[in-house]
PDB file of C-alpha atoms in Angstrom:
ATOM      1  CA  UNK A   1     -23.363  14.140  12.583  1.00 93.00           C
ATOM      2  CA  UNK A   2     -21.294  10.950  12.427  1.00 95.00           C
ATOM      3  CA  UNK A   3     -21.252   9.032   9.136  1.00 96.00           C
ATOM      4  CA  UNK A   4     -20.452   5.306   9.002  1.00 97.00           C
ATOM      5  CA  UNK A   5     -19.085   4.066   5.666  1.00 97.00           C
ATOM      6  CA  UNK A   6     -18.655   0.292   5.163  1.00 96.00           C
ATOM      7  CA  UNK A   7     -16.072  -0.592   2.493  1.00 97.00           C
ATOM      8  CA  UNK A   8     -15.209  -3.970   0.953  1.00 96.00           C
ATOM      9  CA  UNK A   9     -11.923  -5.323  -0.381  1.00 95.00           C
ATOM     10  CA  UNK A  10     -12.530  -6.921  -3.783  1.00 94.00           C
ATOM     11  CA  UNK A  11     -10.596  -8.032  -6.848  1.00 92.00           C
ATOM     12  CA  UNK A  12      -9.673  -4.897  -8.808  1.00 92.00           C
ATOM     13  CA  UNK A  13     -12.157  -4.133 -11.573  1.00 90.00           C
ATOM     14  CA  UNK A  14      -9.373  -4.151 -14.197  1.00 90.00           C
ATOM     15  CA  UNK A  15      -8.437  -7.765 -13.400  1.00 89.00           C
ATOM     16  CA  UNK A  16      -9.870 -10.626 -15.464  1.00 88.00           C
ATOM     17  CA  UNK A  17     -10.963 -13.158 -12.855  1.00 86.00           C
ATOM     18  CA  UNK A  18     -10.232 -16.855 -13.201  1.00 87.00           C
ATOM     19  CA  UNK A  19     -12.295 -19.710 -11.812  1.00 88.00           C
ATOM     20  CA  UNK A  20     -10.420 -22.319  -9.766  1.00 87.00           C
ATOM     21  CA  UNK A  21      -9.831 -25.615 -11.543  1.00 85.00           C
ATOM     22  CA  UNK A  22     -11.913 -27.508  -8.963  1.00 88.00           C
ATOM     23  CA  UNK A  23     -14.869 -25.116  -9.406  1.00 84.00           C
ATOM     24  CA  UNK A  24     -14.984 -24.107  -5.741  1.00 84.00           C
ATOM     25  CA  UNK A  25     -14.656 -20.366  -6.353  1.00 84.00           C
ATOM     26  CA  UNK A  26     -12.627 -17.577  -7.924  1.00 86.00           C
ATOM     27  CA  UNK A  27      -8.825 -17.671  -7.814  1.00 86.00           C
ATOM     28  CA  UNK A  28      -7.596 -14.561  -5.949  1.00 85.00           C
ATOM     29  CA  UNK A  29      -4.009 -15.713  -5.350  1.00 84.00           C
ATOM     30  CA  UNK A  30      -1.520 -12.991  -6.368  1.00 86.00           C
ATOM     31  CA  UNK A  31      -4.360 -10.878  -7.779  1.00 89.00           C
ATOM     32  CA  UNK A  32      -4.543  -7.116  -7.343  1.00 92.00           C
ATOM     33  CA  UNK A  33      -7.174  -6.147  -4.781  1.00 92.00           C
ATOM     34  CA  UNK A  34      -8.765  -2.740  -4.263  1.00 94.00           C
ATOM     35  CA  UNK A  35     -11.751  -0.990  -2.723  1.00 96.00           C
ATOM     36  CA  UNK A  36     -15.142  -1.833  -4.187  1.00 96.00           C
ATOM     37  CA  UNK A  37     -15.897   1.055  -6.629  1.00 95.00           C
ATOM     38  CA  UNK A  38     -19.407   1.625  -5.250  1.00 96.00           C
ATOM     39  CA  UNK A  39     -17.968   1.905  -1.722  1.00 96.00           C
ATOM     40  CA  UNK A  40     -15.377   4.387  -2.983  1.00 96.00           C
ATOM     41  CA  UNK A  41     -18.277   6.532  -4.203  1.00 96.00           C
ATOM     42  CA  UNK A  42     -19.832   6.223  -0.718  1.00 96.00           C
ATOM     43  CA  UNK A  43     -16.610   7.420   0.953  1.00 97.00           C
ATOM     44  CA  UNK A  44     -16.406  10.355  -1.447  1.00 96.00           C
ATOM     45  CA  UNK A  45     -20.012  11.342  -0.700  1.00 96.00           C
ATOM     46  CA  UNK A  46     -19.357  11.201   3.064  1.00 96.00           C
ATOM     47  CA  UNK A  47     -16.291  13.432   2.622  1.00 96.00           C
ATOM     48  CA  UNK A  48     -18.339  15.915   0.582  1.00 96.00           C
ATOM     49  CA  UNK A  49     -20.957  16.012   3.342  1.00 96.00           C
ATOM     50  CA  UNK A  50     -18.180  16.806   5.813  1.00 95.00           C
ATOM     51  CA  UNK A  51     -16.819  19.534   3.552  1.00 95.00           C
ATOM     52  CA  UNK A  52     -20.313  21.087   3.461  1.00 94.00           C
ATOM     53  CA  UNK A  53     -20.349  21.121   7.268  1.00 93.00           C
ATOM     54  CA  UNK A  54     -23.126  18.521   7.497  1.00 93.00           C
ATOM     55  CA  UNK A  55     -20.976  15.667   8.833  1.00 94.00           C
ATOM     56  CA  UNK A  56     -18.520  16.015  11.712  1.00 95.00           C
ATOM     57  CA  UNK A  57     -16.850  12.586  11.672  1.00 96.00           C
ATOM     58  CA  UNK A  58     -16.456   9.817   9.088  1.00 96.00           C
ATOM     59  CA  UNK A  59     -15.818   6.267  10.279  1.00 97.00           C
ATOM     60  CA  UNK A  60     -14.787   3.688   7.663  1.00 97.00           C
ATOM     61  CA  UNK A  61     -15.573   0.039   8.430  1.00 97.00           C
ATOM     62  CA  UNK A  62     -14.458  -3.168   6.752  1.00 96.00           C
ATOM     63  CA  UNK A  63     -15.144  -6.822   7.537  1.00 95.00           C
ATOM     64  CA  UNK A  64     -12.725  -9.482   6.391  1.00 93.00           C
ATOM     65  CA  UNK A  65      -9.088 -10.564   6.415  1.00 92.00           C
ATOM     66  CA  UNK A  66      -6.211  -8.534   7.881  1.00 93.00           C
ATOM     67  CA  UNK A  67      -5.331  -7.152   4.426  1.00 93.00           C
ATOM     68  CA  UNK A  68      -8.558  -5.112   4.563  1.00 94.00           C
ATOM     69  CA  UNK A  69      -6.465  -2.613   6.518  1.00 95.00           C
ATOM     70  CA  UNK A  70      -5.084  -1.448   3.155  1.00 95.00           C
ATOM     71  CA  UNK A  71      -8.637  -0.725   1.954  1.00 95.00           C
ATOM     72  CA  UNK A  72      -9.373   1.198   5.155  1.00 96.00           C
ATOM     73  CA  UNK A  73      -6.168   3.231   4.750  1.00 96.00           C
ATOM     74  CA  UNK A  74      -7.352   4.153   1.265  1.00 95.00           C
ATOM     75  CA  UNK A  75     -10.691   5.292   2.725  1.00 96.00           C
ATOM     76  CA  UNK A  76      -8.833   7.415   5.268  1.00 96.00           C
ATOM     77  CA  UNK A  77      -6.640   8.845   2.504  1.00 96.00           C
ATOM     78  CA  UNK A  78      -9.813   9.950   0.711  1.00 96.00           C
ATOM     79  CA  UNK A  79     -10.986  11.670   3.901  1.00 95.00           C
ATOM     80  CA  UNK A  80     -12.315   9.280   6.561  1.00 96.00           C
ATOM     81  CA  UNK A  81     -11.248  10.260  10.096  1.00 96.00           C
ATOM     82  CA  UNK A  82     -10.786   6.776  11.566  1.00 95.00           C
ATOM     83  CA  UNK A  83     -11.423   3.153  10.746  1.00 96.00           C
ATOM     84  CA  UNK A  84     -12.657  -0.094  12.263  1.00 96.00           C
ATOM     85  CA  UNK A  85     -11.681  -3.528  10.968  1.00 96.00           C
ATOM     86  CA  UNK A  86     -13.766  -6.528  11.977  1.00 95.00           C
ATOM     87  CA  UNK A  87     -11.156  -9.179  11.283  1.00 95.00           C
ATOM     88  CA  UNK A  88     -12.391 -12.597  10.184  1.00 92.00           C
ATOM     89  CA  UNK A  89     -10.615 -15.173   8.053  1.00 88.00           C
ATOM     90  CA  UNK A  90     -13.811 -17.054   7.194  1.00 86.00           C
ATOM     91  CA  UNK A  91     -16.092 -16.319   4.260  1.00 87.00           C
ATOM     92  CA  UNK A  92     -18.487 -13.511   5.132  1.00 92.00           C
ATOM     93  CA  UNK A  93     -21.872 -13.595   3.429  1.00 92.00           C
ATOM     94  CA  UNK A  94     -24.115 -10.497   3.165  1.00 94.00           C
ATOM     95  CA  UNK A  95     -26.266 -11.433   6.172  1.00 94.00           C
ATOM     96  CA  UNK A  96     -23.181 -11.918   8.374  1.00 94.00           C
ATOM     97  CA  UNK A  97     -21.766  -8.545   7.257  1.00 96.00           C
ATOM     98  CA  UNK A  98     -25.137  -6.874   7.909  1.00 96.00           C
ATOM     99  CA  UNK A  99     -25.181  -8.321  11.449  1.00 96.00           C
ATOM    100  CA  UNK A 100     -21.657  -7.050  12.102  1.00 96.00           C
ATOM    101  CA  UNK A 101     -22.562  -3.611  10.783  1.00 96.00           C
ATOM    102  CA  UNK A 102     -25.719  -3.580  12.888  1.00 97.00           C
ATOM    103  CA  UNK A 103     -23.602  -4.226  15.998  1.00 96.00           C
ATOM    104  CA  UNK A 104     -21.290  -1.357  14.986  1.00 96.00           C
ATOM    105  CA  UNK A 105     -24.278   0.937  14.370  1.00 96.00           C
ATOM    106  CA  UNK A 106     -25.455   0.185  17.913  1.00 95.00           C
ATOM    107  CA  UNK A 107     -21.947   0.910  19.205  1.00 94.00           C
ATOM    108  CA  UNK A 108     -21.147   4.037  17.186  1.00 95.00           C
ATOM    109  CA  UNK A 109     -24.662   5.534  16.854  1.00 95.00           C
ATOM    110  CA  UNK A 110     -24.057   7.220  13.448  1.00 96.00           C
ATOM    111  CA  UNK A 111     -26.521   9.688  11.971  1.00 95.00           C
ATOM    112  CA  UNK A 112     -26.062   8.193   8.505  1.00 96.00           C
ATOM    113  CA  UNK A 113     -24.772   4.903   7.093  1.00 97.00           C
ATOM    114  CA  UNK A 114     -23.739   5.194   3.458  1.00 97.00           C
ATOM    115  CA  UNK A 115     -22.370   2.249   1.471  1.00 95.00           C
ATOM    116  CA  UNK A 116     -22.149   0.945  -2.080  1.00 94.00           C
ATOM    117  CA  UNK A 117     -25.292  -0.596  -3.540  1.00 95.00           C
ATOM    118  CA  UNK A 118     -23.393  -3.820  -4.333  1.00 94.00           C
ATOM    119  CA  UNK A 119     -19.926  -5.347  -4.463  1.00 94.00           C
ATOM    120  CA  UNK A 120     -18.446  -6.133  -7.863  1.00 92.00           C
ATOM    121  CA  UNK A 121     -17.269  -9.593  -6.771  1.00 90.00           C
ATOM    122  CA  UNK A 122     -20.551 -11.251  -5.763  1.00 89.00           C
ATOM    123  CA  UNK A 123     -23.043  -8.614  -7.049  1.00 91.00           C
ATOM    124  CA  UNK A 124     -25.418  -9.550  -4.227  1.00 92.00           C
ATOM    125  CA  UNK A 125     -26.909  -6.067  -3.605  1.00 94.00           C
ATOM    126  CA  UNK A 126     -28.163  -7.215  -0.184  1.00 95.00           C
ATOM    127  CA  UNK A 127     -26.041  -5.851   2.663  1.00 95.00           C
ATOM    128  CA  UNK A 128     -27.500  -2.335   2.811  1.00 95.00           C
ATOM    129  CA  UNK A 129     -31.071  -3.565   2.763  1.00 96.00           C
ATOM    130  CA  UNK A 130     -30.393  -6.259   5.374  1.00 96.00           C
ATOM    131  CA  UNK A 131     -28.652  -3.732   7.631  1.00 96.00           C
ATOM    132  CA  UNK A 132     -31.621  -1.359   7.432  1.00 96.00           C
ATOM    133  CA  UNK A 133     -34.015  -4.195   8.308  1.00 97.00           C
ATOM    134  CA  UNK A 134     -31.920  -5.466  11.230  1.00 96.00           C
ATOM    135  CA  UNK A 135     -31.329  -1.980  12.652  1.00 96.00           C
ATOM    136  CA  UNK A 136     -34.901  -0.799  12.032  1.00 96.00           C
ATOM    137  CA  UNK A 137     -33.691   2.207  10.013  1.00 96.00           C
ATOM    138  CA  UNK A 138     -35.246   3.875   6.957  1.00 96.00           C
ATOM    139  CA  UNK A 139     -33.369   3.194   3.733  1.00 96.00           C
ATOM    140  CA  UNK A 140     -32.842   4.653   0.267  1.00 95.00           C
ATOM    141  CA  UNK A 141     -31.091   2.490  -2.312  1.00 94.00           C
ATOM    142  CA  UNK A 142     -29.419   3.299  -5.663  1.00 95.00           C
ATOM    143  CA  UNK A 143     -28.821   6.938  -4.715  1.00 94.00           C
ATOM    144  CA  UNK A 144     -27.733   9.342  -7.471  1.00 94.00           C
ATOM    145  CA  UNK A 145     -28.085  12.460  -5.272  1.00 95.00           C
ATOM    146  CA  UNK A 146     -28.026  12.937  -1.496  1.00 94.00           C
ATOM    147  CA  UNK A 147     -28.887  16.119   0.418  1.00 94.00           C
ATOM    148  CA  UNK A 148     -28.934  16.295   4.215  1.00 94.00           C
ATOM    149  CA  UNK A 149     -30.688  19.067   6.177  1.00 91.00           C
ATOM    150  CA  UNK A 150     -32.917  19.486   9.238  1.00 92.00           C
ATOM    151  CA  UNK A 151     -32.314  15.933  10.467  1.00 93.00           C
ATOM    152  CA  UNK A 152     -33.602  14.528   7.178  1.00 94.00           C
ATOM    153  CA  UNK A 153     -31.963  13.138   4.045  1.00 95.00           C
ATOM    154  CA  UNK A 154     -33.437  13.808   0.615  1.00 95.00           C
ATOM    155  CA  UNK A 155     -32.293  11.057  -1.733  1.00 96.00           C
ATOM    156  CA  UNK A 156     -32.806  10.838  -5.489  1.00 96.00           C
ATOM    157  CA  UNK A 157     -32.953   7.166  -6.488  1.00 94.00           C
ATOM    158  CA  UNK A 158     -32.398   5.550  -9.869  1.00 90.00           C
ATOM    159  CA  UNK A 159     -35.367   3.291 -10.591  1.00 90.00           C
ATOM    160  CA  UNK A 160     -36.527   1.403 -13.687  1.00 89.00           C
ATOM    161  CA  UNK A 161     -38.860   4.179 -14.785  1.00 87.00           C
ATOM    162  CA  UNK A 162     -36.436   7.069 -14.213  1.00 90.00           C
ATOM    163  CA  UNK A 163     -35.758   8.908 -10.946  1.00 93.00           C
ATOM    164  CA  UNK A 164     -37.553   8.831  -7.600  1.00 95.00           C
ATOM    165  CA  UNK A 165     -36.927  11.252  -4.723  1.00 95.00           C
ATOM    166  CA  UNK A 166     -37.553  10.104  -1.156  1.00 95.00           C
ATOM    167  CA  UNK A 167     -37.161  11.893   2.169  1.00 96.00           C
ATOM    168  CA  UNK A 168     -35.820   9.960   5.155  1.00 95.00           C
ATOM    169  CA  UNK A 169     -35.645  10.815   8.823  1.00 95.00           C
ATOM    170  CA  UNK A 170     -32.125  10.327  10.179  1.00 94.00           C
ATOM    171  CA  UNK A 171     -30.534   8.032  11.202  1.00 95.00           C
ATOM    172  CA  UNK A 172     -30.869   6.153   7.926  1.00 96.00           C
ATOM    173  CA  UNK A 173     -29.121   3.816   5.491  1.00 97.00           C
ATOM    174  CA  UNK A 174     -28.252   4.966   1.954  1.00 96.00           C
ATOM    175  CA  UNK A 175     -26.684   2.839  -0.801  1.00 96.00           C
ATOM    176  CA  UNK A 176     -24.857   4.585  -3.635  1.00 95.00           C
ATOM    177  CA  UNK A 177     -25.156   4.247  -7.396  1.00 94.00           C
ATOM    178  CA  UNK A 178     -22.528   5.064 -10.028  1.00 92.00           C
ATOM    179  CA  UNK A 179     -23.842   8.514 -10.924  1.00 91.00           C
ATOM    180  CA  UNK A 180     -23.766   9.922  -7.374  1.00 93.00           C
ATOM    181  CA  UNK A 181     -20.259  11.374  -7.762  1.00 94.00           C
ATOM    182  CA  UNK A 182     -16.761  10.799  -9.114  1.00 94.00           C
ATOM    183  CA  UNK A 183     -14.274   9.886  -6.357  1.00 95.00           C
ATOM    184  CA  UNK A 184     -11.284  12.183  -6.005  1.00 93.00           C
ATOM    185  CA  UNK A 185      -7.729  11.201  -6.818  1.00 92.00           C
ATOM    186  CA  UNK A 186      -5.866  10.129  -3.680  1.00 92.00           C
ATOM    187  CA  UNK A 187      -2.720  12.230  -3.257  1.00 91.00           C
ATOM    188  CA  UNK A 188       0.555  11.066  -1.720  1.00 93.00           C
ATOM    189  CA  UNK A 189       0.377  13.539   1.230  1.00 93.00           C
ATOM    190  CA  UNK A 190      -3.079  12.198   2.128  1.00 94.00           C
ATOM    191  CA  UNK A 191      -1.805   8.609   1.886  1.00 94.00           C
ATOM    192  CA  UNK A 192       0.952   9.498   4.370  1.00 94.00           C
ATOM    193  CA  UNK A 193      -1.555  11.211   6.697  1.00 93.00           C
ATOM    194  CA  UNK A 194      -3.815   8.142   6.568  1.00 94.00           C
ATOM    195  CA  UNK A 195      -1.037   6.017   8.075  1.00 93.00           C
ATOM    196  CA  UNK A 196      -1.283   8.062  11.285  1.00 94.00           C
ATOM    197  CA  UNK A 197      -5.065   7.916  11.619  1.00 95.00           C
ATOM    198  CA  UNK A 198      -6.497   5.467  14.203  1.00 96.00           C
ATOM    199  CA  UNK A 199      -7.523   2.000  13.051  1.00 96.00           C
ATOM    200  CA  UNK A 200      -9.314  -0.229  15.561  1.00 95.00           C
ATOM    201  CA  UNK A 201      -9.382  -4.002  15.107  1.00 95.00           C
ATOM    202  CA  UNK A 202     -12.223  -6.155  16.457  1.00 94.00           C
ATOM    203  CA  UNK A 203     -13.314  -9.766  16.124  1.00 94.00           C
ATOM    204  CA  UNK A 204     -16.900 -10.925  15.388  1.00 94.00           C
ATOM    205  CA  UNK A 205     -16.979 -12.437  18.895  1.00 93.00           C
ATOM    206  CA  UNK A 206     -16.267  -8.978  20.362  1.00 93.00           C
ATOM    207  CA  UNK A 207     -19.525  -7.821  18.803  1.00 93.00           C
ATOM    208  CA  UNK A 208     -21.417 -10.974  19.775  1.00 93.00           C
ATOM    209  CA  UNK A 209     -22.155 -11.914  16.174  1.00 92.00           C
ATOM    210  CA  UNK A 210     -22.303 -15.408  14.661  1.00 92.00           C
ATOM    211  CA  UNK A 211     -20.888 -15.206  11.129  1.00 92.00           C
ATOM    212  CA  UNK A 212     -21.363 -18.869  10.156  1.00 90.00           C
ATOM    213  CA  UNK A 213     -22.338 -19.165   6.450  1.00 90.00           C
ATOM    214  CA  UNK A 214     -26.032 -19.811   5.754  1.00 89.00           C
ATOM    215  CA  UNK A 215     -25.548 -20.438   2.038  1.00 89.00           C
ATOM    216  CA  UNK A 216     -23.379 -23.159   0.480  1.00 88.00           C
ATOM    217  CA  UNK A 217     -21.730 -22.614  -2.900  1.00 87.00           C
ATOM    218  CA  UNK A 218     -22.103 -25.808  -4.902  1.00 89.00           C
ATOM    219  CA  UNK A 219     -20.095 -24.874  -7.973  1.00 89.00           C
ATOM    220  CA  UNK A 220     -18.555 -21.881  -9.714  1.00 89.00           C
ATOM    221  CA  UNK A 221     -18.071 -21.989 -13.492  1.00 88.00           C
ATOM    222  CA  UNK A 222     -17.130 -19.569 -16.240  1.00 85.00           C
ATOM    223  CA  UNK A 223     -19.838 -18.448 -18.675  1.00 83.00           C
ATOM    224  CA  UNK A 224     -19.822 -20.261 -22.030  1.00 84.00           C
ATOM    225  CA  UNK A 225     -17.621 -18.655 -24.656  1.00 83.00           C
ATOM    226  CA  UNK A 226     -19.489 -16.662 -27.265  1.00 80.00           C
ATOM    227  CA  UNK A 227     -19.363 -17.922 -30.802  1.00 79.00           C
ATOM    228  CA  UNK A 228     -18.277 -15.763 -33.708  1.00 82.00           C
ATOM    229  CA  UNK A 229     -20.888 -13.669 -35.461  1.00 84.00           C
ATOM    230  CA  UNK A 230     -22.137 -14.559 -38.935  1.00 86.00           C
ATOM    231  CA  UNK A 231     -23.519 -12.524 -41.804  1.00 90.00           C
ATOM    232  CA  UNK A 232     -26.850 -13.556 -43.295  1.00 90.00           C
ATOM    233  CA  UNK A 233     -27.956 -12.822 -46.854  1.00 92.00           C
ATOM    234  CA  UNK A 234     -31.547 -11.878 -46.096  1.00 93.00           C
ATOM    235  CA  UNK A 235     -34.200 -11.424 -43.409  1.00 93.00           C
ATOM    236  CA  UNK A 236     -35.684 -14.890 -43.975  1.00 92.00           C
ATOM    237  CA  UNK A 237     -32.341 -16.518 -43.120  1.00 92.00           C
ATOM    238  CA  UNK A 238     -31.993 -14.303 -40.036  1.00 92.00           C
ATOM    239  CA  UNK A 239     -35.437 -15.304 -38.784  1.00 92.00           C
ATOM    240  CA  UNK A 240     -34.688 -18.970 -39.465  1.00 91.00           C
ATOM    241  CA  UNK A 241     -31.434 -18.818 -37.469  1.00 89.00           C
ATOM    242  CA  UNK A 242     -33.055 -16.945 -34.577  1.00 90.00           C
ATOM    243  CA  UNK A 243     -35.808 -19.546 -34.460  1.00 91.00           C
ATOM    244  CA  UNK A 244     -33.906 -22.792 -34.985  1.00 89.00           C
ATOM    245  CA  UNK A 245     -30.330 -22.084 -33.826  1.00 85.00           C
ATOM    246  CA  UNK A 246     -30.547 -19.310 -31.221  1.00 81.00           C
ATOM    247  CA  UNK A 247     -34.079 -20.366 -30.216  1.00 84.00           C
ATOM    248  CA  UNK A 248     -35.009 -16.852 -29.110  1.00 85.00           C
ATOM    249  CA  UNK A 249     -38.242 -16.613 -31.123  1.00 84.00           C
TER     250      UNK A 249
END
C-alpha cells in the first residue's frame, strides 16, 4: 500500500511571531522555519505502518516555495521514500492546497493519505476535509490511533465527549492529532541518506490546478496585551469586578 503524506513548512513553534508594521501579515523574514508538528506526527505514523509491513511506499508532498525542499528532506530523513514539491511562490490557501493534493492523489493512487489535522500558522483545520470531499474519499479526523488491516482503517478519533472509533474502507484520508504518536529523533546518517532520495518538482499548471486566492486578508493584528492580575479582599468585590470591569457576568 502506498501512503501519501502532505507536509507544510511553517514558522517553528518555538519562535514568537511578529505582525508586520503595516498589518498585512506575519513577518517571516530571517525566522526559523520547520515542519508543521502535526504533519511530523503524520510522517511518523506512515513510517510505523511501513515498519509493520502494512505500507510499502511513503511519498511526502509539500506545496509552496522552493525552500519547502528542506521540509521534504526532513520527511525523508524520518523515513519517507521519495518526495514531490509543488512549487508556487504565491499564497496557497487551504482550498488551493486541497485541489493540488487531489490532483496528486489521482496521479499517485495512494491507499492512504495521512496529514496533520491543522497547521500551526493559520490553524485552519480545513485541508484534510476539503481533500476528502474533492476526491470523494472517506475521512477520519483528529486521529489518536490508526490500525490498518483487510483493506480497512480503524481510526480512534478525539471528539468533544471522549473517543470515537470509526472504520473506513481504503483508500481514505486521515488527519492526525497530538496523541497519535511521538515522532522519532532524526539521526545524522538518515539526514545524509535523505539527500540521495528522489525529489520531484512540479508546478500547479502541471497538475491543471488554479491556485488563485479565494479569500482576502483585510488586516492582521496582535491580540491585546493582558493586564496584570489584582487581589480582591472579598467575594463581593470579585463579583463586582467581574460584572462591571470584565463584563463576563
